[in-house]
């Protein structure tokens, strides 16, 4: 790919191909909800329940329960109004064990799968399961400190990042007229920075990554011929100071973390940027009602299992950005069920 033109855009959208992979945990979570918890039959007996009641009845933690309820709304099995949850007709007919149309037995073959067991662990303990539900592995954050794992995972992210990065780079053009430097936090291979610079000759960039990913990023940057425009700073994005810049890129970063860590990263963004500086947040977003899109709700199940985060809505992020003195522009779709918004420091 050395001579590949990073400045062009893909001709097609790989959304469906990525959805097959991104949704792989969702069926197992539903098996747990239907069979191990018998959640839908219980809601049917109560008629209407609050999130707190569900958590208390089944011993479920807040973060994974949020993900489960989002999936249920996006799938059309639960409706929510003012934190009051009811079953839809679809759920009453097919997910309640007293119904003649009950589909519980269809999920029996996977309810004890390693992934389903991991989902149950996450629901009840609020900690990421082992990577890919392997007994001898750590969660994703710990695994990324291992050079062999980091190399494989970064390659995994890099292959999808070319098309996503090219499309993002085109979409953010209106916000870059007064930007000359970009700081990419948690950049992985650096593909998003490389595609951004390929379309914007006035830009230079710094990638901020931990070891061993920093070495992987360096090799990729050189391969793309960006070594003279992108430098790499090694460090811990939570503990170490960030280099000064006009614009911060947070691509597929915030959704790996819970609210305390997200607040810490947004606060560091505010401390790093001058007035008028920008933050580009790019990832898969739920809508503000948190009842879809279904592919993102399914992807959130994967994230809650392997990271400390989940998928969030623009409104959830905006509330924190505004607290730290930012104005957030409206969310925009890009490609492959992803999108972005830009926050400007006032």
Short mmCIF file of C-alpha atoms in Angstrom, two decimals:
data_model
loop_
_atom_site.label_atom_id
_atom_site.label_comp_id
_atom_site.label_asym_id
_atom_site.label_seq_id
_atom_site.Cartn_x
_atom_site.Cartn_y
_atom_site.Cartn_z
CA UNK A 1 0.00 0.00 0.00
CA UNK A 2 3.06 2.27 -0.13
CA UNK A 3 1.93 4.01 -3.33
CA UNK A 4 -1.76 4.02 -2.37
CA UNK A 5 -3.39 7.44 -2.61
CA UNK A 6 -4.57 8.22 0.91
CA UNK A 7 -6.18 11.40 -0.37
CA UNK A 8 -8.95 9.66 -2.30
CA UNK A 9 -12.25 8.33 -0.94
CA UNK A 10 -13.65 4.78 -1.15
CA UNK A 11 -16.24 4.21 -3.86
CA UNK A 12 -18.38 1.97 -1.64
CA UNK A 13 -19.53 1.76 1.98
CA UNK A 14 -18.32 -1.36 3.86
CA UNK A 15 -21.00 -1.00 6.57
CA UNK A 16 -22.60 -4.42 6.11
CA UNK A 17 -19.25 -6.21 6.10
CA UNK A 18 -18.29 -4.52 9.36
CA UNK A 19 -21.72 -5.18 10.92
CA UNK A 20 -21.23 -8.94 10.63
CA UNK A 21 -18.19 -8.58 12.91
CA UNK A 22 -19.48 -5.75 15.11
CA UNK A 23 -22.70 -7.55 16.06
CA UNK A 24 -21.11 -10.85 17.06
CA UNK A 25 -21.76 -10.40 20.81
CA UNK A 26 -25.36 -9.21 20.53
CA UNK A 27 -26.97 -12.62 20.02
CA UNK A 28 -25.18 -14.02 23.07
CA UNK A 29 -26.33 -11.11 25.22
CA UNK A 30 -29.90 -11.73 24.08
CA UNK A 31 -29.55 -15.42 24.97
CA UNK A 32 -28.53 -14.37 28.48
CA UNK A 33 -31.44 -11.93 28.74
CA UNK A 34 -34.03 -14.39 27.41
CA UNK A 35 -32.91 -17.57 29.14
CA UNK A 36 -30.49 -16.98 32.00
CA UNK A 37 -32.35 -13.93 33.33
CA UNK A 38 -35.78 -14.59 31.80
CA UNK A 39 -35.89 -10.79 31.69
CA UNK A 40 -38.77 -10.38 29.26
CA UNK A 41 -41.10 -12.71 31.13
CA UNK A 42 -40.36 -10.78 34.32
CA UNK A 43 -41.06 -7.41 32.69
CA UNK A 44 -44.26 -8.85 31.24
CA UNK A 45 -45.43 -9.80 34.75
CA UNK A 46 -44.64 -6.33 36.09
CA UNK A 47 -46.03 -4.53 33.00
CA UNK A 48 -43.82 -1.48 33.54
CA UNK A 49 -40.46 -1.24 35.32
CA UNK A 50 -37.69 1.29 35.92
CA UNK A 51 -34.01 0.78 35.21
CA UNK A 52 -33.34 0.69 38.95
CA UNK A 53 -35.91 -2.06 39.44
CA UNK A 54 -34.35 -4.18 36.71
CA UNK A 55 -30.86 -3.69 38.13
CA UNK A 56 -32.02 -4.56 41.64
CA UNK A 57 -34.04 -7.63 40.63
CA UNK A 58 -31.26 -9.25 38.61
CA UNK A 59 -28.14 -7.75 40.21
CA UNK A 60 -27.10 -5.95 37.03
CA UNK A 61 -24.56 -3.13 36.87
CA UNK A 62 -25.43 0.27 35.42
CA UNK A 63 -23.13 0.36 32.37
CA UNK A 64 -23.98 -3.06 30.88
CA UNK A 65 -27.66 -2.68 31.78
CA UNK A 66 -27.67 0.58 29.81
CA UNK A 67 -26.24 -1.32 26.84
CA UNK A 68 -28.81 -4.11 27.17
CA UNK A 69 -31.75 -1.71 27.34
CA UNK A 70 -30.41 0.27 24.38
CA UNK A 71 -30.20 -2.95 22.37
CA UNK A 72 -33.76 -3.84 23.39
CA UNK A 73 -35.09 -0.45 22.29
CA UNK A 74 -33.15 -0.53 19.02
CA UNK A 75 -34.37 -4.05 18.32
CA UNK A 76 -37.99 -3.11 18.94
CA UNK A 77 -38.53 -5.28 22.02
CA UNK A 78 -38.80 -2.54 24.67
CA UNK A 79 -40.11 1.02 24.70
CA UNK A 80 -38.94 3.56 27.26
CA UNK A 81 -40.56 6.77 28.42
CA UNK A 82 -39.30 8.72 31.45
CA UNK A 83 -37.23 5.67 32.52
CA UNK A 84 -40.30 3.44 32.45
CA UNK A 85 -39.76 0.33 30.33
CA UNK A 86 -42.51 -1.73 28.70
CA UNK A 87 -42.45 -4.68 26.35
CA UNK A 88 -43.56 -4.23 22.76
CA UNK A 89 -46.06 -6.60 21.16
CA UNK A 90 -43.15 -8.28 19.40
CA UNK A 91 -41.48 -9.09 22.71
CA UNK A 92 -44.73 -10.16 24.39
CA UNK A 93 -45.38 -12.63 21.61
CA UNK A 94 -41.89 -14.08 21.11
CA UNK A 95 -39.77 -13.42 24.22
CA UNK A 96 -42.17 -14.24 27.07
CA UNK A 97 -41.99 -17.88 28.16
CA UNK A 98 -45.76 -18.32 28.50
CA UNK A 99 -46.40 -17.39 24.87
CA UNK A 100 -47.01 -20.17 22.33
CA UNK A 101 -44.60 -18.29 20.04
CA UNK A 102 -41.78 -18.16 22.61
CA UNK A 103 -38.35 -18.35 20.94
CA UNK A 104 -36.28 -19.17 24.01
CA UNK A 105 -35.36 -22.68 22.80
CA UNK A 106 -33.88 -21.13 19.65
CA UNK A 107 -31.24 -19.47 21.84
CA UNK A 108 -30.50 -22.54 23.98
CA UNK A 109 -27.46 -23.64 21.93
CA UNK A 110 -25.57 -20.41 22.70
CA UNK A 111 -26.66 -19.51 26.23
CA UNK A 112 -23.63 -21.26 27.73
CA UNK A 113 -21.16 -20.21 25.04
CA UNK A 114 -17.92 -18.52 26.18
CA UNK A 115 -19.17 -15.19 24.84
CA UNK A 116 -22.52 -15.54 26.61
CA UNK A 117 -20.72 -16.37 29.85
CA UNK A 118 -18.63 -13.25 29.33
CA UNK A 119 -21.78 -11.20 28.76
CA UNK A 120 -23.24 -12.47 32.03
CA UNK A 121 -20.00 -11.63 33.83
CA UNK A 122 -20.10 -8.11 32.45
CA UNK A 123 -23.77 -7.67 33.35
CA UNK A 124 -23.26 -8.70 36.95
CA UNK A 125 -19.71 -7.52 37.69
CA UNK A 126 -19.34 -4.49 35.39
CA UNK A 127 -15.89 -5.44 34.24
CA UNK A 128 -14.77 -6.32 30.72
CA UNK A 129 -14.69 -10.00 29.93
CA UNK A 130 -11.54 -11.60 28.56
CA UNK A 131 -10.61 -10.64 25.01
CA UNK A 132 -12.68 -12.73 22.58
CA UNK A 133 -13.90 -14.71 25.63
CA UNK A 134 -10.62 -16.62 25.88
CA UNK A 135 -9.86 -18.03 29.32
CA UNK A 136 -6.17 -17.17 29.17
CA UNK A 137 -6.45 -13.56 28.02
CA UNK A 138 -6.81 -10.12 29.60
CA UNK A 139 -9.32 -7.44 28.74
CA UNK A 140 -8.54 -5.21 25.79
CA UNK A 141 -6.83 -2.41 27.75
CA UNK A 142 -4.40 -4.77 29.45
CA UNK A 143 -3.86 -6.79 26.27
CA UNK A 144 -2.75 -3.68 24.36
CA UNK A 145 0.40 -3.54 26.50
CA UNK A 146 1.54 -6.80 24.94
CA UNK A 147 3.49 -6.15 21.74
CA UNK A 148 2.21 -9.18 19.83
CA UNK A 149 -1.43 -8.47 20.69
CA UNK A 150 -1.04 -4.75 20.04
CA UNK A 151 0.39 -5.43 16.59
CA UNK A 152 -2.50 -7.70 15.61
CA UNK A 153 -5.22 -5.47 17.03
CA UNK A 154 -3.74 -2.32 15.48
CA UNK A 155 -3.69 -4.05 12.09
CA UNK A 156 -7.35 -4.99 12.64
CA UNK A 157 -8.26 -1.35 13.28
CA UNK A 158 -6.00 -0.06 10.51
CA UNK A 159 -7.68 -2.07 7.75
CA UNK A 160 -11.06 -0.45 8.40
CA UNK A 161 -9.48 2.92 9.18
CA UNK A 162 -8.39 3.63 5.60
CA UNK A 163 -11.93 4.05 4.25
CA UNK A 164 -13.21 5.62 7.47
CA UNK A 165 -10.27 8.01 7.65
CA UNK A 166 -10.55 9.14 4.04
CA UNK A 167 -14.27 9.83 4.44
CA UNK A 168 -13.76 11.63 7.75
CA UNK A 169 -10.98 13.77 6.25
CA UNK A 170 -13.33 14.99 3.53
CA UNK A 171 -16.20 15.63 5.93
CA UNK A 172 -14.21 17.78 8.40
CA UNK A 173 -12.78 20.13 5.76
CA UNK A 174 -15.04 23.07 6.75
CA UNK A 175 -13.56 23.07 10.29
CA UNK A 176 -9.90 23.04 9.25
CA UNK A 177 -9.43 26.41 7.53
CA UNK A 178 -7.64 27.92 10.54
CA UNK A 179 -5.96 24.70 11.72
CA UNK A 180 -2.27 24.01 11.14
CA UNK A 181 -1.49 21.34 13.77
CA UNK A 182 -3.42 18.22 14.81
CA UNK A 183 -2.86 16.10 17.89
CA UNK A 184 -4.15 12.54 17.51
CA UNK A 185 -4.75 11.01 20.95
CA UNK A 186 -4.73 7.21 21.17
CA UNK A 187 -4.04 7.14 17.44
CA UNK A 188 -3.36 3.45 16.92
CA UNK A 189 -1.62 3.02 13.59
CA UNK A 190 -2.00 6.72 12.80
CA UNK A 191 -4.23 6.00 9.80
CA UNK A 192 -6.72 8.75 10.64
CA UNK A 193 -3.96 11.33 10.94
CA UNK A 194 -2.34 10.14 7.73
CA UNK A 195 -5.58 10.41 5.75
CA UNK A 196 -6.33 13.81 7.29
CA UNK A 197 -2.93 15.16 6.23
CA UNK A 198 -3.20 13.61 2.78
CA UNK A 199 -6.17 15.92 2.07
CA UNK A 200 -4.79 18.99 3.88
CA UNK A 201 -1.33 20.11 2.85
CA UNK A 202 -1.22 22.87 5.47
CA UNK A 203 -1.38 20.40 8.34
CA UNK A 204 1.29 18.78 10.43
CA UNK A 205 0.49 16.37 13.22
CA UNK A 206 1.60 14.69 16.42
CA UNK A 207 0.51 11.21 17.39
CA UNK A 208 0.29 10.53 21.12
CA UNK A 209 0.41 6.81 21.86
CA UNK A 210 1.66 4.42 24.49
CA UNK A 211 4.32 1.77 24.02
CA UNK A 212 4.29 -0.59 22.13
CA UNK A 213 1.69 0.96 19.80
CA UNK A 214 3.93 3.99 19.22
CA UNK A 215 6.45 1.80 17.38
CA UNK A 216 3.70 0.28 15.24
CA UNK A 217 2.43 3.75 14.36
CA UNK A 218 5.93 4.88 13.37
CA UNK A 219 6.29 2.03 10.88
CA UNK A 220 2.88 2.79 9.34
CA UNK A 221 3.58 6.51 9.04
CA UNK A 222 6.85 5.84 7.25
CA UNK A 223 5.10 3.37 4.96
CA UNK A 224 2.63 6.05 3.95
CA UNK A 225 5.39 8.59 3.32
CA UNK A 226 4.26 10.85 6.18
CA UNK A 227 7.40 10.70 8.29
CA UNK A 228 8.28 14.33 7.65
CA UNK A 229 4.84 15.66 8.65
CA UNK A 230 3.89 13.47 11.61
CA UNK A 231 5.88 13.04 14.78
CA UNK A 232 5.19 10.57 17.56
CA UNK A 233 5.16 11.30 21.27
CA UNK A 234 5.07 8.30 23.59
CA UNK A 235 3.09 8.55 26.79
CA UNK A 236 0.03 7.77 28.86
CA UNK A 237 -2.86 9.93 27.66
CA UNK A 238 -4.30 10.11 31.17
CA UNK A 239 -1.10 10.79 33.13
CA UNK A 240 1.21 12.72 30.82
CA UNK A 241 0.95 16.27 29.44
CA UNK A 242 -0.30 16.66 25.88
CA UNK A 243 1.59 18.69 23.27
CA UNK A 244 0.03 22.03 22.33
CA UNK A 245 -2.02 22.05 19.13
CA UNK A 246 -4.83 23.74 17.18
CA UNK A 247 -6.98 20.63 16.90
CA UNK A 248 -7.34 17.36 18.80
CA UNK A 249 -8.53 14.18 17.09
CA UNK A 250 -10.29 11.61 19.28
CA UNK A 251 -11.09 8.84 16.83
CA UNK A 252 -12.49 5.63 18.31
CA UNK A 253 -11.11 6.60 21.72
CA UNK A 254 -13.86 7.89 24.03
CA UNK A 255 -16.15 4.90 23.54
CA UNK A 256 -13.49 2.63 25.08
CA UNK A 257 -13.97 4.28 28.48
CA UNK A 258 -16.51 5.04 31.19
CA UNK A 259 -17.67 8.51 32.13
CA UNK A 260 -14.86 9.33 34.64
CA UNK A 261 -12.19 8.62 32.02
CA UNK A 262 -14.14 10.46 29.32
CA UNK A 263 -14.40 13.50 31.57
CA UNK A 264 -10.64 13.32 32.20
CA UNK A 265 -9.87 13.27 28.46
CA UNK A 266 -12.24 16.14 27.70
CA UNK A 267 -10.75 18.15 30.57
CA UNK A 268 -7.24 17.55 29.18
CA UNK A 269 -8.50 18.69 25.78
CA UNK A 270 -9.73 21.94 27.37
CA UNK A 271 -6.41 22.46 29.12
CA UNK A 272 -4.44 21.80 25.94
CA UNK A 273 -6.34 23.98 23.46
CA UNK A 274 -6.38 27.74 23.11
CA UNK A 275 -9.67 29.58 22.59
CA UNK A 276 -11.00 28.61 19.19
CA UNK A 277 -9.23 25.24 19.26
CA UNK A 278 -11.20 22.23 18.10
CA UNK A 279 -11.81 18.62 19.09
CA UNK A 280 -12.97 16.17 16.42
CA UNK A 281 -14.78 13.20 17.98
CA UNK A 282 -15.16 10.31 15.52
CA UNK A 283 -16.65 6.89 16.26
CA UNK A 284 -19.95 4.97 16.20
CA UNK A 285 -22.72 6.99 17.88
CA UNK A 286 -26.12 6.11 19.27
CA UNK A 287 -28.88 8.60 18.57
CA UNK A 288 -29.83 10.93 21.41
CA UNK A 289 -32.94 8.91 22.28
CA UNK A 290 -30.72 5.82 22.62
CA UNK A 291 -33.12 3.63 20.69
CA UNK A 292 -30.84 3.08 17.69
CA UNK A 293 -29.34 2.75 15.23
CA UNK A 294 -29.50 -1.03 15.68
CA UNK A 295 -26.00 -1.70 14.25
CA UNK A 296 -24.50 0.73 16.76
CA UNK A 297 -26.51 -0.75 19.63
CA UNK A 298 -25.16 -4.17 18.62
CA UNK A 299 -21.61 -2.82 18.40
CA UNK A 300 -22.03 -1.36 21.88
CA UNK A 301 -22.52 -4.91 23.19
CA UNK A 302 -19.09 -5.80 21.82
CA UNK A 303 -17.54 -2.72 23.41
CA UNK A 304 -19.08 -3.30 26.84
CA UNK A 305 -17.62 -6.80 26.79
CA UNK A 306 -14.03 -6.02 25.81
CA UNK A 307 -13.47 -2.44 27.01
CA UNK A 308 -14.41 -0.23 29.92
CA UNK A 309 -16.83 1.75 27.75
CA UNK A 310 -19.79 1.44 25.38
CA UNK A 311 -21.30 3.46 22.55
CA UNK A 312 -22.57 6.91 23.53
CA UNK A 313 -24.89 9.49 22.02
CA UNK A 314 -23.78 12.98 20.93
CA UNK A 315 -25.94 14.39 23.73
CA UNK A 316 -24.05 12.41 26.36
CA UNK A 317 -20.72 13.77 25.11
CA UNK A 318 -22.01 17.28 24.52
CA UNK A 319 -23.08 17.69 28.15
CA UNK A 320 -19.51 17.04 29.27
CA UNK A 321 -17.88 19.19 26.58
CA UNK A 322 -20.12 22.12 27.47
CA UNK A 323 -19.20 21.75 31.12
CA UNK A 324 -15.57 22.32 30.14
CA UNK A 325 -16.26 25.37 27.99
CA UNK A 326 -16.86 23.94 24.52
CA UNK A 327 -19.57 24.53 21.93
CA UNK A 328 -20.51 21.38 20.02
CA UNK A 329 -21.68 21.42 16.41
CA UNK A 330 -24.33 18.92 15.28
CA UNK A 331 -23.38 15.31 14.68
CA UNK A 332 -22.79 14.20 11.08
CA UNK A 333 -22.74 10.72 9.54
CA UNK A 334 -19.73 9.59 7.52
CA UNK A 335 -19.41 5.92 6.51
CA UNK A 336 -19.85 2.42 7.95
CA UNK A 337 -22.26 3.45 10.72
CA UNK A 338 -19.73 5.99 11.98
CA UNK A 339 -19.77 9.75 12.21
CA UNK A 340 -18.34 12.76 14.00
CA UNK A 341 -18.98 16.06 15.67
CA UNK A 342 -16.67 18.99 16.32
CA UNK A 343 -16.36 20.73 19.68
CA UNK A 344 -14.85 24.25 19.70
CA UNK A 345 -13.31 25.75 22.82
CA UNK A 346 -14.93 29.11 23.64
#
